[in-house]
Coordinates of C-alpha atoms in Angstrom, one line a residue:
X195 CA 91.9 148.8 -104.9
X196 CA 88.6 150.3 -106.4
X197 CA 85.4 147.9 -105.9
X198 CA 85.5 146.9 -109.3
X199 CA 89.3 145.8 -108.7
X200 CA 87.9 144.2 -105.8
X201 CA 85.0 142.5 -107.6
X202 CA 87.4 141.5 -110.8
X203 CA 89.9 139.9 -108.7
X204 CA 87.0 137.9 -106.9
X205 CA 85.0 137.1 -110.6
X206 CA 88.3 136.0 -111.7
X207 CA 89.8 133.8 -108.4
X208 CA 87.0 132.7 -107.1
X209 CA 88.4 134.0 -104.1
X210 CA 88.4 137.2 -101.1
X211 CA 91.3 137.6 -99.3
X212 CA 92.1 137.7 -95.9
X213 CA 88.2 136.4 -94.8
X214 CA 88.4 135.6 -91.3
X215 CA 87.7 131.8 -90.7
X216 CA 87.5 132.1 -86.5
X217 CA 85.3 133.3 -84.1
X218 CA 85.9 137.0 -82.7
X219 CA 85.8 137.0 -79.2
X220 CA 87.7 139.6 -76.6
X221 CA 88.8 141.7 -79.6
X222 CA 90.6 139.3 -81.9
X223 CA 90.0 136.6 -84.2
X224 CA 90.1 133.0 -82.4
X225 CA 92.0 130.0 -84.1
X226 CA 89.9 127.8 -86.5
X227 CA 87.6 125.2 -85.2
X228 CA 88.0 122.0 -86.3
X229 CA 84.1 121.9 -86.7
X230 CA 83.6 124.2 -90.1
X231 CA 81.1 124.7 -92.5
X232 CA 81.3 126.0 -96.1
X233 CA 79.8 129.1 -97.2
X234 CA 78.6 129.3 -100.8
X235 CA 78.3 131.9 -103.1
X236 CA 74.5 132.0 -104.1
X237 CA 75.5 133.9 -107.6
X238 CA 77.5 130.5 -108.5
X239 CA 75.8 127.9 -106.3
X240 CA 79.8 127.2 -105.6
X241 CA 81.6 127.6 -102.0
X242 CA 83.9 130.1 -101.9
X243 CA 85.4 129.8 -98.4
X244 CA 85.0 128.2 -94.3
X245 CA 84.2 129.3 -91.4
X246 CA 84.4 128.2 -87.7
X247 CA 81.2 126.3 -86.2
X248 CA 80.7 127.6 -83.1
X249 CA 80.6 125.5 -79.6
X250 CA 78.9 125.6 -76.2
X251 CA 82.3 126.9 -75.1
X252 CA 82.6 129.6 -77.8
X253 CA 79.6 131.3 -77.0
X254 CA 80.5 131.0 -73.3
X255 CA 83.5 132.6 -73.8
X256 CA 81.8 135.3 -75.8
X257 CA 79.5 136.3 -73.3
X258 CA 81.8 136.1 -70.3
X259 CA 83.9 138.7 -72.5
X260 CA 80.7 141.1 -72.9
X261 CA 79.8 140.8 -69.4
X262 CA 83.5 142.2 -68.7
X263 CA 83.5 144.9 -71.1
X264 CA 79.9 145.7 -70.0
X265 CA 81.1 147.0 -66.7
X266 CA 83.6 149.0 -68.4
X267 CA 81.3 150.8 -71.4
X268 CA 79.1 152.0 -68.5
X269 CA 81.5 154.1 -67.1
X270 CA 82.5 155.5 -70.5
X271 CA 81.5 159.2 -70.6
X272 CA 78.8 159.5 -73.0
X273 CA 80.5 162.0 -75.4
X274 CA 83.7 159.6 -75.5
X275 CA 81.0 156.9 -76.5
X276 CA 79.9 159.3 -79.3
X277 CA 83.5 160.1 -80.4
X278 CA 84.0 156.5 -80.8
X279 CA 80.7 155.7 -82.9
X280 CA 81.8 158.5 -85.5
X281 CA 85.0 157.1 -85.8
X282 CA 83.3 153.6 -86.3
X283 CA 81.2 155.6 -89.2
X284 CA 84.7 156.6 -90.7
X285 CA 86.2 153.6 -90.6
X286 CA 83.2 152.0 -92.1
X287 CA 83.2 154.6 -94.7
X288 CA 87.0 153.9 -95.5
X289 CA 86.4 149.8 -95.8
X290 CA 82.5 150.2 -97.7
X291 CA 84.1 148.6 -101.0
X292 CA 85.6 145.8 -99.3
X293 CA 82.3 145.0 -97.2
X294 CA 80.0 145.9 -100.1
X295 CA 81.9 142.8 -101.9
X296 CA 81.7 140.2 -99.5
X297 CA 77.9 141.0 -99.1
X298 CA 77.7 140.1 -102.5
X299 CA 79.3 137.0 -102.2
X300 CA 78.2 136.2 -99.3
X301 CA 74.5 137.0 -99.4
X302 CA 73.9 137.3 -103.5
X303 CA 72.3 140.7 -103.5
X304 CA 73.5 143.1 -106.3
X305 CA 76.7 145.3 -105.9
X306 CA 74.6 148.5 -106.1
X307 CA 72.3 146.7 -103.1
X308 CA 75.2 145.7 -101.0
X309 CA 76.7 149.4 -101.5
X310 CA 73.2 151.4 -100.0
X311 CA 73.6 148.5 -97.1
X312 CA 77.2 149.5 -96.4
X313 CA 76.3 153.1 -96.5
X314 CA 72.9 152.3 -94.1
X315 CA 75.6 150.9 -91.6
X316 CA 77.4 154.1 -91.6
X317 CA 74.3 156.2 -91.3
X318 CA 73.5 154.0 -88.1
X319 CA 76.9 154.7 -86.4
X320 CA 76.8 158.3 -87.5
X321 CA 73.1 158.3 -85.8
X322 CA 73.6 156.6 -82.7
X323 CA 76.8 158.2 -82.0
X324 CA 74.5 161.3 -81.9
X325 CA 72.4 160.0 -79.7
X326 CA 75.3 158.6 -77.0
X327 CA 75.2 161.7 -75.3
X328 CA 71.4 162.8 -75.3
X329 CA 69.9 159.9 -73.3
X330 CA 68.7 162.0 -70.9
X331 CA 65.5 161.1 -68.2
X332 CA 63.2 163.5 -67.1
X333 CA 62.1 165.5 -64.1
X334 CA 58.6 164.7 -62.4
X335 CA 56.7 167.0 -60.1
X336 CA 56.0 166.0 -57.3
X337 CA 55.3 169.1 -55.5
X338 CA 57.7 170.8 -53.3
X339 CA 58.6 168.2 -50.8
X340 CA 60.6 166.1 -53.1
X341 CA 62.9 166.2 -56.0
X342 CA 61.7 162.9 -58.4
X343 CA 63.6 162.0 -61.4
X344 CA 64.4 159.4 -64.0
X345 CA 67.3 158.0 -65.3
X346 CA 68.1 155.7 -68.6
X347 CA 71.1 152.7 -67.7
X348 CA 72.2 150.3 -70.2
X349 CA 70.5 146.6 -69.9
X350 CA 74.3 145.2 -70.1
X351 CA 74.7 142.1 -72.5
X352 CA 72.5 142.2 -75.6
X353 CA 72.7 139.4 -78.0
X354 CA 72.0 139.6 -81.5
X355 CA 70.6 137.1 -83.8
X356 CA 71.3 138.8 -87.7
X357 CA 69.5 137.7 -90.6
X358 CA 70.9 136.7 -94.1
X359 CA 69.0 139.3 -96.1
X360 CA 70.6 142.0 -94.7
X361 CA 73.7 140.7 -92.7
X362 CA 75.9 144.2 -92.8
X363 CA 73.0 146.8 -91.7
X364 CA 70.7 144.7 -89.9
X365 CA 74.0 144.2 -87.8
X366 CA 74.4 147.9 -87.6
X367 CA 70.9 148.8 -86.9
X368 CA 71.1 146.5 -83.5
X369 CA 74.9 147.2 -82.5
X370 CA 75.1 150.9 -83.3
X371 CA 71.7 151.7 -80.7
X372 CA 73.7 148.8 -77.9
X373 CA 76.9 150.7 -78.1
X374 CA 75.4 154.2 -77.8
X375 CA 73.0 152.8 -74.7
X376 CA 76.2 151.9 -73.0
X377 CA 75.6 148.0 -73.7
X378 CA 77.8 145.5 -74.8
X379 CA 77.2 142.8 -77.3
X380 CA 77.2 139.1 -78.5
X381 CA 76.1 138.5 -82.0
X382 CA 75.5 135.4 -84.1
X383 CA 75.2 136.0 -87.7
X384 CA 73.1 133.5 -90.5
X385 CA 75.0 130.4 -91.1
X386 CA 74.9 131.0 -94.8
X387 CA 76.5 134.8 -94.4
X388 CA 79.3 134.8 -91.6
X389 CA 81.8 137.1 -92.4
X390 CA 80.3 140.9 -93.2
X391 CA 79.6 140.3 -89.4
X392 CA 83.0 139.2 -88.5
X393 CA 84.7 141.8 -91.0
X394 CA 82.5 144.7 -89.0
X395 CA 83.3 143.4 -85.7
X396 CA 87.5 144.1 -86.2
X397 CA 86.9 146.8 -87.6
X398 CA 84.6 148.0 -84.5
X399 CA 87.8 147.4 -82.8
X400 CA 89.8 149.3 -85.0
X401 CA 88.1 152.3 -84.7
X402 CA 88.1 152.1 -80.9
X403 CA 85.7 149.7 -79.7
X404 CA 87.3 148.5 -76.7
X405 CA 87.8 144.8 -76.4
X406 CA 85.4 142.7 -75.7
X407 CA 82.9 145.1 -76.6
X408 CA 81.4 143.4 -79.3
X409 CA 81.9 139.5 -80.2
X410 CA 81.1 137.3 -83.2
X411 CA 80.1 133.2 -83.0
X412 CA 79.6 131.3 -85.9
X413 CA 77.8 128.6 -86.5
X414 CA 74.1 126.8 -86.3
X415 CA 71.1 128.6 -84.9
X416 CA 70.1 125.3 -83.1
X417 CA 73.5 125.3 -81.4
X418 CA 75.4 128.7 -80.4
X419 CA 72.1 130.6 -81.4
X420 CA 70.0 128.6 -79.3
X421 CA 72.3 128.5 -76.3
X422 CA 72.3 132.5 -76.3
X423 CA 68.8 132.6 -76.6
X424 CA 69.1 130.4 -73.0
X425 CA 71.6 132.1 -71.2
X426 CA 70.4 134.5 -68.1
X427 CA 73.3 137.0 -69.1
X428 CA 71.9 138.0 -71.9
X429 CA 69.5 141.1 -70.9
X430 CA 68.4 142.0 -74.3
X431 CA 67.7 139.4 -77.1
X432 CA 67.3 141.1 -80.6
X433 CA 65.9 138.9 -83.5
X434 CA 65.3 139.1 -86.9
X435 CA 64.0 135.9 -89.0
X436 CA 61.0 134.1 -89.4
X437 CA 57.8 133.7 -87.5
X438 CA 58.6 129.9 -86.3
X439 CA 62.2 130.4 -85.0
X440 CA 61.2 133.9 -83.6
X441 CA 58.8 131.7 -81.5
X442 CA 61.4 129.1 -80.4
X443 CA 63.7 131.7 -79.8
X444 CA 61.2 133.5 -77.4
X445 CA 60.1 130.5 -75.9
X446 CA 63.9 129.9 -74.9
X447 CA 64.2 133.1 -73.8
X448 CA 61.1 133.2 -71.5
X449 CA 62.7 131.3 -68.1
X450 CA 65.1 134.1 -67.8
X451 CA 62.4 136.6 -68.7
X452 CA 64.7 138.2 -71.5
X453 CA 64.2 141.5 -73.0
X454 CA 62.7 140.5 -76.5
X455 CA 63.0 143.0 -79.8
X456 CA 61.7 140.6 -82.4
X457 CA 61.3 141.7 -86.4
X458 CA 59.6 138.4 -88.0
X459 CA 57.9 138.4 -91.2
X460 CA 55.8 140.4 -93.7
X461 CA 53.2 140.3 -96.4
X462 CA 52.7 143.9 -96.8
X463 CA 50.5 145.6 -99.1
X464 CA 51.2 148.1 -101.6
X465 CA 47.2 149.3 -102.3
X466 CA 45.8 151.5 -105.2
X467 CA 43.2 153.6 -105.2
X468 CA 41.3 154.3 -108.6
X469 CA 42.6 158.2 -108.9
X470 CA 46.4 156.6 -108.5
X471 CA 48.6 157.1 -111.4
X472 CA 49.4 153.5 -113.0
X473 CA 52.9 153.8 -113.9
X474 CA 54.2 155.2 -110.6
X475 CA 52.1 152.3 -109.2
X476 CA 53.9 149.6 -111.3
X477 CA 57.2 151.6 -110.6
X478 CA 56.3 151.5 -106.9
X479 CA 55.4 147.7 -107.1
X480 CA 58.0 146.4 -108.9
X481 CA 60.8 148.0 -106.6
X482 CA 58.5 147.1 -103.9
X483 CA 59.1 143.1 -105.2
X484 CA 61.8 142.7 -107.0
X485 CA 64.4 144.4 -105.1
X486 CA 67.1 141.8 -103.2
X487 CA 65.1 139.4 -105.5
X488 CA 61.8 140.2 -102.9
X489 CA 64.3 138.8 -99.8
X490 CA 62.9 141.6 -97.4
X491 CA 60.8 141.0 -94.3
X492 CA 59.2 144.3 -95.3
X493 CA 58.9 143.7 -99.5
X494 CA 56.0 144.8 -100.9
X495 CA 54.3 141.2 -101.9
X496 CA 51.1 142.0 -102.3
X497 CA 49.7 144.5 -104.5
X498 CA 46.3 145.3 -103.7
X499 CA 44.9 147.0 -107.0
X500 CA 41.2 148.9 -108.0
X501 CA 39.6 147.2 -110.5
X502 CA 39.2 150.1 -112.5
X503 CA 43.1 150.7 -113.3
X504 CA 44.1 146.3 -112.7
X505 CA 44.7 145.8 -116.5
X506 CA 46.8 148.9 -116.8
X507 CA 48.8 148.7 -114.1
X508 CA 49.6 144.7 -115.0
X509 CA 50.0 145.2 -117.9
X510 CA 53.5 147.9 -117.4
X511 CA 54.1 145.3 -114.6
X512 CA 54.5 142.2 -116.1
X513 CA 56.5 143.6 -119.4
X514 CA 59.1 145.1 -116.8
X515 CA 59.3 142.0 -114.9
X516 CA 59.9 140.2 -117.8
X517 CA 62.7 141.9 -118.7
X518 CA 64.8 141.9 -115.3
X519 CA 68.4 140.1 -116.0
X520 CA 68.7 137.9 -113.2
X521 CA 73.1 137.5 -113.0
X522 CA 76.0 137.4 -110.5
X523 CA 75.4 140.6 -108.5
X524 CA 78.9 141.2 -109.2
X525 CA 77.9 141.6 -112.7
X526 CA 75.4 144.3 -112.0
X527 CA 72.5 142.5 -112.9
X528 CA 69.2 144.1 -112.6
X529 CA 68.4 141.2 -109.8
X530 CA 70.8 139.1 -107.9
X531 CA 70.4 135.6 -106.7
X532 CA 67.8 133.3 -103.7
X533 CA 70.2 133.0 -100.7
X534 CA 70.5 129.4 -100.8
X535 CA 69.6 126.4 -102.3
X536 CA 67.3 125.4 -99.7
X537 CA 65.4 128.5 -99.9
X538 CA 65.1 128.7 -103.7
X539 CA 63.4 125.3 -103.0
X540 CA 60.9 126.5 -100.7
X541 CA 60.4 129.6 -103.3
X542 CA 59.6 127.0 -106.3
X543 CA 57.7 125.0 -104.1
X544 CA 54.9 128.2 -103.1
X545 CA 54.4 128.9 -106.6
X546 CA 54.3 125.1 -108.0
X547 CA 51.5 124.7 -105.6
X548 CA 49.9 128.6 -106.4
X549 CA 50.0 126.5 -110.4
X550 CA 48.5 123.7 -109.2
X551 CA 45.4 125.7 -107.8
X552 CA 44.9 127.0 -111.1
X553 CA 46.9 130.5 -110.3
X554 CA 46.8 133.1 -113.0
X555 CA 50.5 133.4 -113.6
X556 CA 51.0 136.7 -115.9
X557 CA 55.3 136.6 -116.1
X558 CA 57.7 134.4 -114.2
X559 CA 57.0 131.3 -112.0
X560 CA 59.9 128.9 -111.9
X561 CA 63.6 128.4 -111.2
X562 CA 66.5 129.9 -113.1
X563 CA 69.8 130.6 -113.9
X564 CA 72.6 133.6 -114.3
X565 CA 71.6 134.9 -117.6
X566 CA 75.1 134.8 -118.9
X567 CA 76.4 131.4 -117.1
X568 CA 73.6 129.3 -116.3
X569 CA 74.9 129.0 -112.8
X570 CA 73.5 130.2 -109.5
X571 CA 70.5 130.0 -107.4
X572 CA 67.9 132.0 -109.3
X573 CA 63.7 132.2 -109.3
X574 CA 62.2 134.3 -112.3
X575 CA 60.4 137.4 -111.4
X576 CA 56.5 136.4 -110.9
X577 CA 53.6 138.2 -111.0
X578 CA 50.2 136.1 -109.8
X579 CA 47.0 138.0 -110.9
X580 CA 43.4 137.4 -109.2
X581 CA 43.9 135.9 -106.0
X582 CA 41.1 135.1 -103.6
X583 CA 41.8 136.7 -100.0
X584 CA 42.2 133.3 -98.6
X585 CA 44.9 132.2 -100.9
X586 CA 48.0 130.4 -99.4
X587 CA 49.9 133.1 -102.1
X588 CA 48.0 135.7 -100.3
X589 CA 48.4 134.3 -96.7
X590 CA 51.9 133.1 -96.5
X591 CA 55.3 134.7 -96.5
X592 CA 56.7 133.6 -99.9
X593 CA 60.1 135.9 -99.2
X594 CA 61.3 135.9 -102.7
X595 CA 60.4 137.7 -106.4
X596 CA 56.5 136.8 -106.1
X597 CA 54.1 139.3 -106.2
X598 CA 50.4 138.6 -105.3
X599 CA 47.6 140.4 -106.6
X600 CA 44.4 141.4 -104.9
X601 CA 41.3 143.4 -106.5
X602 CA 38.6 145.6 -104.8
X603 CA 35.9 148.2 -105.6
X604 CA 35.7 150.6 -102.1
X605 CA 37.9 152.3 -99.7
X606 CA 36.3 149.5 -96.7
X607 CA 37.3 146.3 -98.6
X608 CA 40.9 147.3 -99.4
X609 CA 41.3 148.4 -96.1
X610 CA 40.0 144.5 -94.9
X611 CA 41.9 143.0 -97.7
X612 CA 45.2 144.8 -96.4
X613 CA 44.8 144.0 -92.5
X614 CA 43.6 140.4 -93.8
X615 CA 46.6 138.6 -93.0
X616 CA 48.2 137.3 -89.9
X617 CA 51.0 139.8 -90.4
X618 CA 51.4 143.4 -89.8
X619 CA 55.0 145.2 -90.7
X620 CA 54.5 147.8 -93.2
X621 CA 52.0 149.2 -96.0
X622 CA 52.2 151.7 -98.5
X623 CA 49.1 153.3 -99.7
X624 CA 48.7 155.1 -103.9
X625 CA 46.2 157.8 -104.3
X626 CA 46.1 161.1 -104.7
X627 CA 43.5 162.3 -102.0
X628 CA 45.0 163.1 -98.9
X629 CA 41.9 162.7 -96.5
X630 CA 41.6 159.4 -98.0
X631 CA 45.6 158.6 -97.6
X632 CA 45.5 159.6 -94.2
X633 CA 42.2 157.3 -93.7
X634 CA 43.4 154.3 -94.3
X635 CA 47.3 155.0 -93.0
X636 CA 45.3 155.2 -89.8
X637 CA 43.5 152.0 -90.5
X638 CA 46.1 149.7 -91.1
X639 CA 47.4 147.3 -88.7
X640 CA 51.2 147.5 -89.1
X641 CA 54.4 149.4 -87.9
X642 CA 54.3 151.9 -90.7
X643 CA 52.9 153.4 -93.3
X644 CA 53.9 155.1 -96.8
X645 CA 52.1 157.6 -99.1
X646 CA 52.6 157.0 -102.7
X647 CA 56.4 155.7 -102.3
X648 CA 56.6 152.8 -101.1
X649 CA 60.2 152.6 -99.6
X650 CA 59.7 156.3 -98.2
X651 CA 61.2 156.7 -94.6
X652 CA 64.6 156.0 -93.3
X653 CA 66.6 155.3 -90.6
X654 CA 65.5 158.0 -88.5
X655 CA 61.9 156.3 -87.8
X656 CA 61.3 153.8 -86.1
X657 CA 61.0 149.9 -87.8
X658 CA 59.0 147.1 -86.7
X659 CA 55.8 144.9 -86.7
X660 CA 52.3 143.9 -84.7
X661 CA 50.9 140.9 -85.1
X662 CA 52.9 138.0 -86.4
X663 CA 55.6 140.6 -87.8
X664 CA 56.9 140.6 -84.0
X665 CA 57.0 143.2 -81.4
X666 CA 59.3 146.2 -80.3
X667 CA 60.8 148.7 -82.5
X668 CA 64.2 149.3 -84.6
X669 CA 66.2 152.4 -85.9
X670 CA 65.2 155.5 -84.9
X671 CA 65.1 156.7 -81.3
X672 CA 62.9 154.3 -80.4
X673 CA 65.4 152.0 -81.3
X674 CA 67.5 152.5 -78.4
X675 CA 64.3 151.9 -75.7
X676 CA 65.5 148.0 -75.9
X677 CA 68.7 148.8 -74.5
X678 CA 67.9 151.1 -71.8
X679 CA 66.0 150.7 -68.4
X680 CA 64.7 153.5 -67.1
X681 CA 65.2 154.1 -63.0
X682 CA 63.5 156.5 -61.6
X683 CA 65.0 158.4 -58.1
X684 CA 62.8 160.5 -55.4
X685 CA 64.6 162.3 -52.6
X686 CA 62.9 164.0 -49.6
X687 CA 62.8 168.1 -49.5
X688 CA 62.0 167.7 -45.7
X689 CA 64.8 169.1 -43.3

């Protein structure tokens, strides 16, 4: 079947087949729980299908199956671990339509944004697999009466805590780097997107993954998530979500001193500088804000404009915004649909209060629907012109289709207006000087920095936050520090 047979059958059932409903622990699905939860189809505000919530004894089982296959993946030659990741990468490749689908469903993202996360999950296996045999230390000189070197081991057990924005690559991005360290792994995907995880997982196993390798648990982050967080044989904890559970989740993690990655969240800027061109900076903020309806840690939510080129650039912005067909994202709509109810509620309730205040609302600002069936969980592309630094639009992650808008005059209060937040992921910077680019790339306080494209970059550089956006890095080589110790070995040259 084609993805649009796929997608047909599932517009027209109401229905995917074959969805896994049980854990998967020790390479195969377990038997339904009789503790399940219904997953909903944010497109249609409707469940679609139930899955397992996991128990104390779940997860317990799940990590006593890691720790297992931990001691065997370490003995795996690393080019046998790289000829499995590639064949993960095929196999991947040969399922994308079918996971691309149920990330739709599942999540509410657009077909065409589902697809580039399926094909980001490939690139990650194809990457890491590259890397499984090239984790070499290094040699130290220590002068002639002894030979010093290091040497990089896998942590063992890493668990994994996946978001709902991205639940197919942000699982990749974490598993791929684990499996290529030599680690095995326990994951616990969103309770609102369950199954790309637990597709990916038998398919892991399909290509070669050896059992036990890699585990899925359903369920609540308060329960099964939480009691990961706690257990001392997890070595490496790797989080993506907010700034408050990122918190709890390290403060449960502290007693056993756990190896922490955490990616929280973002209010990055997109700024532009006088001499920037004003349509590629309303084409560079309005994919910046708009894509996965602004459901990215890293979106670009604030726009931090000259004064000199504000009314222009607004002015393209807002009469694109208003034209976005929010829709089913298996309807390729130009933006899909909020996650959830409960988030679309805390979406409405930012910009209610942003109106309230008196906010300059140019386009958008309320609740919606699918454009052709009324249904869904939806928010209205919104632009808010004006704001003071200080603004809770400004200061506080809004994670949906809102875009903030700052003004300045010089090069010194953009840069403040920028780094004026508590967070500190990414930023992406619109001129056309290059000593000036390259100024204020080095003044920003954040993980990375783009020139005059705002989602420039990719996998192969690193990805992650200072401040309140967390700590430790993702993709890239970096990404496989977390899941590596070094040792380092010295042996006496003395007779």
């Amino acid at each position: 079947m084609t993805v649009q047979d796929i997608a047909q059958d599932y517009l027209t059932t109401g229905k995917l087949d074959a969805l896994p409903d049980g854990h998967f622990i020790a390479g195969k699905r377990t038997p339904t729980s009789n503790k399940k939860m219904e997953s909903f189809d944010p497109g249609r505000a409707e469940a679609f299908a139930e899955f397992s919530l996991g128990s104390d004894t779940d997860m317990d089982n799940a990590i006593d199956a890691a720790e297992k296959a931990a001691l065997h993946w370490r003995q795996v030659s690393p080019a046998e671990r790289c000829r499995i990741l590639n064949n993960v990468a095929r196999v991947f490749r040969d399922n994308a339509d079918r996971l691309a689908v149920i990330e739709v469903v599942d999540s509410g993202k657009t077909l065409a944004e589902a697809q580039g996360d399926v094909q980001s999950s490939v690139r990650l296996f194809e990457y890491y697999a590259g890397a499984a045999d090239k984790l070499d230390g290094r040699s130290v000189n220590l002068g002639p009466a002894y030979t010093a070197f290091t040497v990089r081991e896998p942590v063992g057990v890493t668990g994994h805590i996946i978001p709902w924005n991205y639940p197919t690559s942000t699982f990749a991005r974490g598993v791929a780097p684990a499996l290529a360290a030599g680690c095995s792994v326990v994951a616990k995907p969103a309770e609102t997107t369950p199954f790309t995880a637990l597709v990916m997982a038998e398919l892991l196993c399909e290509a070669g993954v050896p059992e036990g390798l890699v585990n899925v648990v359903t369920g609540l982050g308060s329960d099964v998530g939480a009691q990961m967080a706690r257990d001392p044989r997890i070595k490496q904890l790797t989080f993506t979500g907010s700034v408050t559970t990122g918190i709890n989740v390290a403060q449960m993690a502290a007693p056993n001193v756990t190896r922490l990655t955490l990616e929280l969240g973002g209010k990055s800027p997109l700024i532009a500088f006088a001499d920037a061109d004003p349509e590629k900076v309303a084409d560079g903020a309005y994919w910046a804000i708009f894509s996965n309806a602004g459901q990215i840690c890293s979106a670009g939510s604030r726009l931090i404009l000259h004064k000199s080129i504000r009314d222009e650039v607004l002015s393209i912005l807002a009469e694109r915004a208003a034209k976005i067909r929010t829709g089913h994202g298996l309807t390729a709509p130009d933006m899909g649909a909020i996650n959830s109810e409960l988030h679309l509620t805390r979406i409405k309730a930012h910009v209610d209060a942003a109106k309230a205040r008196g906010a300059n609302i140019l386009t958008g600002g309320d609740a919606t629907g699918d454009a052709e069936t009324g249904k869904g969980w939806f928010f209205q592309p919104t632009v808010i012109a004006d704001l003071a630094p200080n603004d809770p639009a400004v200061q506080e992650e809004i994670f949906g289709p809102v875009l903030s808008v700052q003004l300045f005059e010089s090069e010194e209060e953009a840069v403040a207006l920028a780094n004026g937040t508590d967070f500190g992921l990414i930023a992406s910077v619109y001129t056309n000087d290059v000593g000036r680019a390259m100024r204020v790339a080095g003044a920003m306080d954040c993980g990375q920095v783009s020139v005059n494209d705002y989602w420039a970059g990719g996998l192969e550089l690193p990805f992650g936050g200072n401040k309140k956006s967390g700590y430790g890095r993702e993709k890239g080589w970096e990404g496989l520090d977390a899941y590596t110790k070094v040792k380092s070995i010295t042996i006496s040259n003395a007779s």
